[in-house]
PDB file of C-alpha atoms in Angstrom:
ATOM      1  CA  MET A   1     -78.278  20.847  25.404  1.00 44.00           C
ATOM      2  CA  GLY A   2     -78.563  17.269  25.424  1.00 46.00           C
ATOM      3  CA  LEU A   3     -80.786  14.615  27.914  1.00 55.00           C
ATOM      4  CA  PHE A   4     -78.626  15.543  30.806  1.00 62.00           C
ATOM      5  CA  GLY A   5     -77.517  18.993  30.307  1.00 71.00           C
ATOM      6  CA  PRO A   6     -74.881  21.175  28.869  1.00 83.00           C
ATOM      7  CA  ARG A   7     -71.656  18.955  28.322  1.00 89.00           C
ATOM      8  CA  LEU A   8     -68.144  19.931  29.043  1.00 93.00           C
ATOM      9  CA  PRO A   9     -65.839  21.013  26.189  1.00 93.00           C
ATOM     10  CA  ILE A  10     -63.400  18.357  27.479  1.00 95.00           C
ATOM     11  CA  ASP A  11     -63.714  14.789  27.866  1.00 94.00           C
ATOM     12  CA  ARG A  12     -63.690  13.117  31.818  1.00 94.00           C
ATOM     13  CA  ASP A  13     -60.056  12.072  31.809  1.00 94.00           C
ATOM     14  CA  GLU A  14     -59.229  15.573  30.781  1.00 95.00           C
ATOM     15  CA  LEU A  15     -60.860  16.918  33.525  1.00 97.00           C
ATOM     16  CA  GLU A  16     -59.533  14.734  36.253  1.00 96.00           C
ATOM     17  CA  PHE A  17     -56.361  15.478  34.889  1.00 96.00           C
ATOM     18  CA  GLN A  18     -56.912  19.160  35.312  1.00 97.00           C
ATOM     19  CA  LEU A  19     -58.207  18.666  38.850  1.00 98.00           C
ATOM     20  CA  ALA A  20     -54.904  16.590  39.421  1.00 97.00           C
ATOM     21  CA  THR A  21     -52.966  19.473  38.141  1.00 97.00           C
ATOM     22  CA  PHE A  22     -54.945  22.043  40.361  1.00 98.00           C
ATOM     23  CA  LYS A  23     -54.159  20.075  43.300  1.00 97.00           C
ATOM     24  CA  TRP A  24     -50.384  19.679  42.746  1.00 97.00           C
ATOM     25  CA  LEU A  25     -50.239  23.536  41.841  1.00 98.00           C
ATOM     26  CA  ASP A  26     -52.028  24.258  45.416  1.00 97.00           C
ATOM     27  CA  THR A  27     -49.883  21.488  46.954  1.00 97.00           C
ATOM     28  CA  GLU A  28     -46.631  23.014  45.756  1.00 97.00           C
ATOM     29  CA  PHE A  29     -47.223  26.938  45.620  1.00 97.00           C
ATOM     30  CA  GLY A  30     -49.870  27.469  47.947  1.00 96.00           C
ATOM     31  CA  SER A  31     -53.980  27.838  47.531  1.00 95.00           C
ATOM     32  CA  VAL A  32     -55.519  29.360  44.315  1.00 96.00           C
ATOM     33  CA  ALA A  33     -58.094  30.533  46.463  1.00 94.00           C
ATOM     34  CA  GLY A  34     -55.984  33.824  47.199  1.00 90.00           C
ATOM     35  CA  ARG A  35     -55.082  34.453  43.556  1.00 96.00           C
ATOM     36  CA  PRO A  36     -56.428  37.154  41.475  1.00 96.00           C
ATOM     37  CA  LEU A  37     -58.125  36.628  38.025  1.00 98.00           C
ATOM     38  CA  VAL A  38     -56.160  38.913  35.649  1.00 98.00           C
ATOM     39  CA  LEU A  39     -58.265  41.296  33.444  1.00 98.00           C
ATOM     40  CA  PRO A  40     -57.506  43.350  30.451  1.00 96.00           C
ATOM     41  CA  THR A  41     -57.966  46.608  32.487  1.00 96.00           C
ATOM     42  CA  SER A  42     -55.644  49.291  33.572  1.00 94.00           C
ATOM     43  CA  ASP A  43     -55.721  48.087  37.212  1.00 95.00           C
ATOM     44  CA  PHE A  44     -53.607  45.234  35.920  1.00 96.00           C
ATOM     45  CA  PHE A  45     -52.009  46.991  32.739  1.00 95.00           C
ATOM     46  CA  PRO A  46     -51.604  50.627  33.133  1.00 91.00           C
ATOM     47  CA  ALA A  47     -50.107  52.812  30.486  1.00 81.00           C
ATOM     48  CA  PRO A  48     -46.412  52.428  30.416  1.00 73.00           C
ATOM     49  CA  SER A  49     -44.586  55.492  31.730  1.00 66.00           C
ATOM     50  CA  GLY A  50     -42.556  57.752  29.703  1.00 61.00           C
ATOM     51  CA  GLY A  51     -39.199  56.232  28.359  1.00 61.00           C
ATOM     52  CA  THR A  52     -40.519  52.636  29.237  1.00 62.00           C
ATOM     53  CA  PRO A  53     -40.147  50.258  26.277  1.00 84.00           C
ATOM     54  CA  ARG A  54     -43.965  48.953  25.955  1.00 89.00           C
ATOM     55  CA  ILE A  55     -42.859  45.280  26.060  1.00 93.00           C
ATOM     56  CA  THR A  56     -40.763  45.500  29.116  1.00 93.00           C
ATOM     57  CA  ALA A  57     -43.626  47.364  30.806  1.00 93.00           C
ATOM     58  CA  LEU A  58     -46.218  44.787  29.774  1.00 95.00           C
ATOM     59  CA  PHE A  59     -43.769  42.029  30.929  1.00 96.00           C
ATOM     60  CA  ASP A  60     -43.372  43.843  34.199  1.00 95.00           C
ATOM     61  CA  ASN A  61     -47.286  44.319  34.502  1.00 96.00           C
ATOM     62  CA  VAL A  62     -47.722  40.325  34.024  1.00 97.00           C
ATOM     63  CA  ARG A  63     -44.972  39.420  36.573  1.00 97.00           C
ATOM     64  CA  ASN A  64     -46.580  41.703  39.139  1.00 97.00           C
ATOM     65  CA  ALA A  65     -49.953  40.289  38.553  1.00 97.00           C
ATOM     66  CA  ALA A  66     -48.577  36.843  38.590  1.00 97.00           C
ATOM     67  CA  GLY A  67     -46.808  37.808  42.372  1.00 97.00           C
ATOM     68  CA  MET A  68     -43.540  37.056  40.645  1.00 97.00           C
ATOM     69  CA  ALA A  69     -42.204  40.658  40.458  1.00 96.00           C
ATOM     70  CA  ASP A  70     -38.878  39.984  42.576  1.00 96.00           C
ATOM     71  CA  TRP A  71     -38.189  36.465  40.708  1.00 96.00           C
ATOM     72  CA  PRO A  72     -34.804  37.599  38.772  1.00 94.00           C
ATOM     73  CA  CYS A  73     -35.322  36.911  34.820  1.00 94.00           C
ATOM     74  CA  GLU A  74     -34.071  38.692  31.876  1.00 94.00           C
ATOM     75  CA  LEU A  75     -36.185  39.351  29.078  1.00 95.00           C
ATOM     76  CA  ARG A  76     -35.042  39.081  25.351  1.00 93.00           C
ATOM     77  CA  SER A  77     -36.491  39.420  22.120  1.00 89.00           C
ATOM     78  CA  GLY A  78     -36.537  35.733  20.258  1.00 80.00           C
ATOM     79  CA  ARG A  79     -36.975  34.437  16.896  1.00 71.00           C
ATOM     80  CA  GLU A  80     -39.635  35.966  14.827  1.00 70.00           C
ATOM     81  CA  SER A  81     -42.283  34.274  12.749  1.00 58.00           C
ATOM     82  CA  ARG A  82     -41.660  34.802   8.924  1.00 55.00           C
ATOM     83  CA  PRO A  83     -44.625  35.302   6.405  1.00 53.00           C
ATOM     84  CA  ALA A  84     -44.893  32.694   3.562  1.00 47.00           C
ATOM     85  CA  GLN A  85     -45.781  34.024   0.100  1.00 45.00           C
ATOM     86  CA  VAL A  86     -48.429  32.385  -1.886  1.00 47.00           C
ATOM     87  CA  GLY A  87     -48.984  34.669  -4.674  1.00 44.00           C
ATOM     88  CA  PHE A  88     -48.038  38.200  -5.907  1.00 43.00           C
ATOM     89  CA  ALA A  89     -48.779  40.448  -2.982  1.00 45.00           C
ATOM     90  CA  LEU A  90     -50.510  37.782  -1.194  1.00 44.00           C
ATOM     91  CA  LEU A  91     -49.337  36.393   2.081  1.00 43.00           C
ATOM     92  CA  LEU A  92     -50.572  33.597   4.401  1.00 41.00           C
ATOM     93  CA  LYS A  93     -48.619  33.761   7.574  1.00 44.00           C
ATOM     94  CA  HIS A  94     -48.774  30.731   9.695  1.00 41.00           C
ATOM     95  CA  GLU A  95     -47.162  30.726  13.364  1.00 45.00           C
ATOM     96  CA  GLY A  96     -46.210  27.333  14.830  1.00 44.00           C
ATOM     97  CA  ALA A  97     -42.950  25.454  14.410  1.00 43.00           C
ATOM     98  CA  GLU A  98     -41.170  27.966  12.542  1.00 60.00           C
ATOM     99  CA  ALA A  99     -40.702  30.383  15.857  1.00 65.00           C
ATOM    100  CA  PRO A 100     -42.354  29.614  19.392  1.00 77.00           C
ATOM    101  CA  CYS A 101     -44.328  32.241  20.793  1.00 85.00           C
ATOM    102  CA  GLY A 102     -41.766  32.354  23.614  1.00 88.00           C
ATOM    103  CA  THR A 103     -39.087  30.481  25.718  1.00 91.00           C
ATOM    104  CA  PHE A 104     -38.153  29.663  29.377  1.00 91.00           C
ATOM    105  CA  GLU A 105     -34.251  29.197  29.593  1.00 90.00           C
ATOM    106  CA  VAL A 106     -32.219  28.744  32.260  1.00 88.00           C
ATOM    107  CA  GLU A 107     -28.402  29.781  31.540  1.00 81.00           C
ATOM    108  CA  ALA A 108     -25.241  29.190  33.574  1.00 72.00           C
ATOM    109  CA  PRO A 109     -22.245  30.123  31.417  1.00 72.00           C
ATOM    110  CA  ASP A 110     -20.168  31.213  34.262  1.00 73.00           C
ATOM    111  CA  GLY A 111     -21.739  28.996  36.565  1.00 71.00           C
ATOM    112  CA  VAL A 112     -24.353  31.398  37.897  1.00 77.00           C
ATOM    113  CA  ARG A 113     -27.652  30.329  37.264  1.00 83.00           C
ATOM    114  CA  LYS A 114     -29.828  32.916  35.123  1.00 89.00           C
ATOM    115  CA  VAL A 115     -33.523  32.649  33.999  1.00 93.00           C
ATOM    116  CA  VAL A 116     -34.020  33.909  30.364  1.00 94.00           C
ATOM    117  CA  ILE A 117     -37.644  34.489  29.093  1.00 95.00           C
ATOM    118  CA  THR A 118     -37.957  35.273  25.336  1.00 94.00           C
ATOM    119  CA  TYR A 119     -41.010  36.367  23.301  1.00 93.00           C
ATOM    120  CA  ASN A 120     -41.708  36.041  19.583  1.00 91.00           C
ATOM    121  CA  PRO A 121     -41.378  39.761  18.010  1.00 90.00           C
ATOM    122  CA  SER A 122     -44.289  38.880  15.317  1.00 86.00           C
ATOM    123  CA  LEU A 123     -46.590  39.392  18.547  1.00 87.00           C
ATOM    124  CA  ALA A 124     -45.326  42.458  19.789  1.00 87.00           C
ATOM    125  CA  ASP A 125     -48.797  44.211  18.222  1.00 87.00           C
ATOM    126  CA  ASP A 126     -50.909  41.578  19.759  1.00 90.00           C
ATOM    127  CA  THR A 127     -51.257  42.629  23.419  1.00 92.00           C
ATOM    128  CA  ASP A 128     -53.325  39.295  24.604  1.00 93.00           C
ATOM    129  CA  ALA A 129     -51.060  36.941  23.157  1.00 92.00           C
ATOM    130  CA  MET A 130     -48.236  38.698  24.542  1.00 94.00           C
ATOM    131  CA  ILE A 131     -49.640  38.361  28.004  1.00 96.00           C
ATOM    132  CA  ALA A 132     -50.746  35.114  27.249  1.00 95.00           C
ATOM    133  CA  THR A 133     -47.193  34.360  26.205  1.00 94.00           C
ATOM    134  CA  PHE A 134     -45.779  35.723  29.530  1.00 96.00           C
ATOM    135  CA  GLY A 135     -48.426  33.992  31.564  1.00 96.00           C
ATOM    136  CA  HIS A 136     -47.193  30.560  30.229  1.00 94.00           C
ATOM    137  CA  GLU A 137     -43.432  31.319  30.236  1.00 94.00           C
ATOM    138  CA  LEU A 138     -43.668  32.293  34.117  1.00 97.00           C
ATOM    139  CA  GLY A 139     -45.681  29.160  34.517  1.00 96.00           C
ATOM    140  CA  HIS A 140     -42.659  27.318  33.319  1.00 94.00           C
ATOM    141  CA  TYR A 141     -40.776  29.508  35.638  1.00 96.00           C
ATOM    142  CA  LEU A 142     -43.413  28.645  38.678  1.00 97.00           C
ATOM    143  CA  MET A 143     -43.070  24.767  38.021  1.00 96.00           C
ATOM    144  CA  SER A 144     -39.111  24.928  37.826  1.00 95.00           C
ATOM    145  CA  LYS A 145     -39.476  25.654  41.682  1.00 95.00           C
ATOM    146  CA  ALA A 146     -41.464  22.345  42.344  1.00 96.00           C
ATOM    147  CA  LYS A 147     -40.407  19.684  44.697  1.00 95.00           C
ATOM    148  CA  SER A 148     -42.507  16.934  43.126  1.00 95.00           C
ATOM    149  CA  ASP A 149     -43.362  15.683  39.724  1.00 95.00           C
ATOM    150  CA  PRO A 150     -46.421  16.856  38.082  1.00 96.00           C
ATOM    151  CA  PRO A 151     -49.514  14.436  37.352  1.00 96.00           C
ATOM    152  CA  GLY A 152     -48.047  12.167  34.888  1.00 94.00           C
ATOM    153  CA  GLY A 153     -44.536  13.377  35.039  1.00 94.00           C
ATOM    154  CA  TRP A 154     -42.741  16.211  33.161  1.00 93.00           C
ATOM    155  CA  ASP A 155     -43.397  14.511  29.841  1.00 92.00           C
ATOM    156  CA  LEU A 156     -46.463  16.181  30.066  1.00 93.00           C
ATOM    157  CA  HIS A 157     -45.070  19.509  31.433  1.00 90.00           C
ATOM    158  CA  GLU A 158     -46.504  21.816  28.555  1.00 90.00           C
ATOM    159  CA  LEU A 159     -49.982  21.042  29.562  1.00 92.00           C
ATOM    160  CA  HIS A 160     -49.310  21.507  32.915  1.00 95.00           C
ATOM    161  CA  THR A 161     -47.631  24.680  31.887  1.00 95.00           C
ATOM    162  CA  ASP A 162     -50.918  26.055  30.265  1.00 95.00           C
ATOM    163  CA  LEU A 163     -52.743  24.876  33.444  1.00 97.00           C
ATOM    164  CA  ALA A 164     -50.251  27.022  35.674  1.00 97.00           C
ATOM    165  CA  GLY A 165     -50.640  29.951  33.562  1.00 97.00           C
ATOM    166  CA  VAL A 166     -54.294  29.521  34.365  1.00 98.00           C
ATOM    167  CA  TRP A 167     -53.705  28.795  37.950  1.00 98.00           C
ATOM    168  CA  LEU A 168     -51.437  32.219  37.973  1.00 98.00           C
ATOM    169  CA  GLY A 169     -54.755  34.095  36.760  1.00 98.00           C
ATOM    170  CA  PHE A 170     -54.265  34.574  33.353  1.00 98.00           C
ATOM    171  CA  GLY A 171     -56.800  32.166  32.073  1.00 97.00           C
ATOM    172  CA  ILE A 172     -58.885  34.684  29.988  1.00 98.00           C
ATOM    173  CA  PHE A 173     -55.590  35.766  27.598  1.00 97.00           C
ATOM    174  CA  LEU A 174     -54.496  32.074  27.216  1.00 96.00           C
ATOM    175  CA  ALA A 175     -58.181  31.219  25.941  1.00 96.00           C
ATOM    176  CA  ASN A 176     -58.646  34.224  23.605  1.00 95.00           C
ATOM    177  CA  SER A 177     -55.141  33.426  22.322  1.00 92.00           C
ATOM    178  CA  ALA A 178     -54.902  29.936  21.695  1.00 83.00           C
ATOM    179  CA  LYS A 179     -56.488  30.111  18.270  1.00 70.00           C
ATOM    180  CA  ASN A 180     -56.368  33.169  15.873  1.00 55.00           C
ATOM    181  CA  PHE A 181     -57.320  33.563  12.240  1.00 45.00           C
ATOM    182  CA  ARG A 182     -57.612  37.120  10.726  1.00 46.00           C
ATOM    183  CA  GLN A 183     -56.898  38.797   7.536  1.00 46.00           C
ATOM    184  CA  PHE A 184     -54.592  41.615   7.295  1.00 47.00           C
ATOM    185  CA  GLN A 185     -53.672  44.440   4.703  1.00 51.00           C
ATOM    186  CA  SER A 186     -50.316  46.434   4.868  1.00 54.00           C
ATOM    187  CA  GLY A 187     -49.554  48.570   1.703  1.00 52.00           C
ATOM    188  CA  GLY A 188     -49.570  46.172  -1.317  1.00 50.00           C
ATOM    189  CA  GLU A 189     -49.939  43.361   0.751  1.00 52.00           C
ATOM    190  CA  MET A 190     -52.798  41.440   2.072  1.00 44.00           C
ATOM    191  CA  GLY A 191     -53.541  37.959   3.158  1.00 45.00           C
ATOM    192  CA  TRP A 192     -54.689  35.737   5.960  1.00 42.00           C
ATOM    193  CA  GLU A 193     -52.730  35.043   9.123  1.00 50.00           C
ATOM    194  CA  SER A 194     -53.254  31.719  11.448  1.00 42.00           C
ATOM    195  CA  ARG A 195     -51.606  31.183  14.524  1.00 47.00           C
ATOM    196  CA  SER A 196     -52.257  28.839  17.207  1.00 47.00           C
ATOM    197  CA  GLN A 197     -50.693  29.588  20.790  1.00 52.00           C
ATOM    198  CA  GLY A 198     -50.266  27.124  23.754  1.00 55.00           C
ATOM    199  CA  TYR A 199     -50.831  23.594  23.932  1.00 78.00           C
ATOM    200  CA  LEU A 200     -54.388  23.117  25.415  1.00 92.00           C
ATOM    201  CA  SER A 201     -57.500  23.684  23.421  1.00 92.00           C
ATOM    202  CA  GLU A 202     -59.611  26.499  23.860  1.00 94.00           C
ATOM    203  CA  GLY A 203     -62.166  24.105  25.389  1.00 94.00           C
ATOM    204  CA  ALA A 204     -59.740  22.668  27.912  1.00 95.00           C
ATOM    205  CA  LEU A 205     -58.636  25.984  28.848  1.00 96.00           C
ATOM    206  CA  VAL A 206     -62.193  27.984  29.125  1.00 97.00           C
ATOM    207  CA  THR A 207     -62.940  24.750  31.668  1.00 97.00           C
ATOM    208  CA  ALA A 208     -59.564  25.510  33.504  1.00 98.00           C
ATOM    209  CA  LEU A 209     -60.941  29.164  33.738  1.00 98.00           C
ATOM    210  CA  ALA A 210     -64.352  27.691  35.260  1.00 98.00           C
ATOM    211  CA  ILE A 211     -62.515  25.404  37.853  1.00 98.00           C
ATOM    212  CA  PHE A 212     -59.905  28.101  38.805  1.00 98.00           C
ATOM    213  CA  GLN A 213     -63.180  30.631  39.645  1.00 98.00           C
ATOM    214  CA  ARG A 214     -64.720  28.139  41.423  1.00 98.00           C
ATOM    215  CA  LEU A 215     -61.707  27.300  43.538  1.00 98.00           C
ATOM    216  CA  ARG A 216     -61.482  30.761  44.360  1.00 97.00           C
ATOM    217  CA  GLY A 217     -65.107  30.797  45.152  1.00 96.00           C
ATOM    218  CA  GLU A 218     -65.948  33.315  42.641  1.00 97.00           C
ATOM    219  CA  ASP A 219     -68.758  33.205  39.736  1.00 97.00           C
ATOM    220  CA  PRO A 220     -67.295  30.824  36.952  1.00 97.00           C
ATOM    221  CA  LEU A 221     -69.135  33.363  34.314  1.00 98.00           C
ATOM    222  CA  ALA A 222     -67.500  36.372  35.618  1.00 97.00           C
ATOM    223  CA  PRO A 223     -64.818  36.208  33.073  1.00 98.00           C
ATOM    224  CA  SER A 224     -67.377  36.115  30.188  1.00 97.00           C
ATOM    225  CA  ARG A 225     -67.298  39.563  29.046  1.00 97.00           C
ATOM    226  CA  TRP A 226     -63.720  39.674  28.156  1.00 97.00           C
ATOM    227  CA  LEU A 227     -63.890  36.483  26.130  1.00 97.00           C
ATOM    228  CA  LYS A 228     -64.499  35.915  22.475  1.00 95.00           C
ATOM    229  CA  ASP A 229     -68.099  35.651  21.612  1.00 95.00           C
ATOM    230  CA  TYR A 230     -68.059  31.774  20.844  1.00 94.00           C
ATOM    231  CA  LEU A 231     -65.746  31.159  24.244  1.00 96.00           C
ATOM    232  CA  ARG A 232     -68.558  32.379  26.259  1.00 97.00           C
ATOM    233  CA  THR A 233     -70.738  29.545  25.289  1.00 96.00           C
ATOM    234  CA  ASP A 234     -67.739  27.179  26.003  1.00 95.00           C
ATOM    235  CA  LEU A 235     -67.537  28.781  29.560  1.00 97.00           C
ATOM    236  CA  LYS A 236     -70.935  28.587  30.230  1.00 97.00           C
ATOM    237  CA  ASN A 237     -71.571  24.923  29.171  1.00 96.00           C
ATOM    238  CA  ALA A 238     -68.269  24.100  31.101  1.00 97.00           C
ATOM    239  CA  ALA A 239     -69.503  25.647  34.487  1.00 97.00           C
ATOM    240  CA  LYS A 240     -72.923  24.092  34.193  1.00 96.00           C
ATOM    241  CA  ALA A 241     -71.335  20.617  33.562  1.00 96.00           C
ATOM    242  CA  LEU A 242     -69.028  21.280  36.503  1.00 96.00           C
ATOM    243  CA  ALA A 243     -71.784  21.977  38.756  1.00 96.00           C
ATOM    244  CA  ARG A 244     -73.332  18.933  37.840  1.00 95.00           C
ATOM    245  CA  ILE A 245     -70.663  16.448  37.934  1.00 95.00           C
ATOM    246  CA  HIS A 246     -68.543  17.847  40.952  1.00 97.00           C
ATOM    247  CA  PRO A 247     -71.287  20.108  43.248  1.00 96.00           C
ATOM    248  CA  ASP A 248     -68.546  20.434  45.686  1.00 97.00           C
ATOM    249  CA  LEU A 249     -65.397  21.118  43.529  1.00 97.00           C
ATOM    250  CA  GLU A 250     -63.157  21.984  46.245  1.00 96.00           C
ATOM    251  CA  ARG A 251     -63.761  18.624  48.093  1.00 97.00           C
ATOM    252  CA  ALA A 252     -63.444  16.728  44.627  1.00 97.00           C
ATOM    253  CA  VAL A 253     -59.746  18.397  44.015  1.00 97.00           C
ATOM    254  CA  ASP A 254     -58.797  17.502  47.817  1.00 96.00           C
ATOM    255  CA  ALA A 255     -59.830  13.845  47.177  1.00 97.00           C
ATOM    256  CA  VAL A 256     -57.389  13.595  44.164  1.00 96.00           C
ATOM    257  CA  ASP A 257     -54.783  11.003  44.792  1.00 95.00           C
ATOM    258  CA  LEU A 258     -51.771  12.211  43.142  1.00 94.00           C
ATOM    259  CA  GLY A 259     -50.026   9.148  43.775  1.00 91.00           C
ATOM    260  CA  GLU A 260     -52.245   7.570  41.284  1.00 90.00           C
ATOM    261  CA  TYR A 261     -50.582  10.076  38.544  1.00 84.00           C
ATOM    262  CA  GLY A 262     -46.899   9.113  39.555  1.00 71.00           C
ATOM    263  CA  SER A 263     -46.571  12.631  41.304  1.00 58.00           C
ATOM    264  CA  GLY A 264     -44.544  12.711  44.621  1.00 51.00           C
TER     265      GLY A 264
END
């Protein structure tokens, strides 16, 4: 535990950056207090109706949970990651620079602005990763409507976008999908699959999840049951450290001067 109790999974500068981003999101899009924590349950993700493609239904569920069901956009299948063969019948899959998990694009071929979100088909069987991807890309869509620059400017927009995904309610999925390593076997092939997803670390995402819960006036440990085992410890440490550093977190966020970050 250390002399002064549990430590944050991130340093203090990153914590202050997160608090500034939460304030900016609240200023631009309304208080996080009214947003739901999205859970991997049938309440948020009911089984798709007959004839409805699963990925499209999942995307519609994510949009509904984000409160963005009426935001016009087109969903498309994007580029797929390819496995690299290490030896005979042995594969190592590493998903990263080759094909993104998803993209957010604005097209205007005929002068009419159209938002397009794509997903990596390699993730199609990983529901949590797909939800995290859609939550991140909807974060891009949300931020595209901002009237001011985010803390530190748009050069950091991918970091802000992960936090926007947490702010929209998808922190559990983003944290669980940030890093994956698993063994697979299919037919005569076997190997290992490694994937990093998103831009913030697992520790940063569980810290953001604890902040999200505190600002909603809810128990920051409530998401624990849906997190990976080792992330539960990070969330517990983050929650306890936040309580020590900022007993009144709402006041701490209100006190952030966005002008110091070049926002406005």
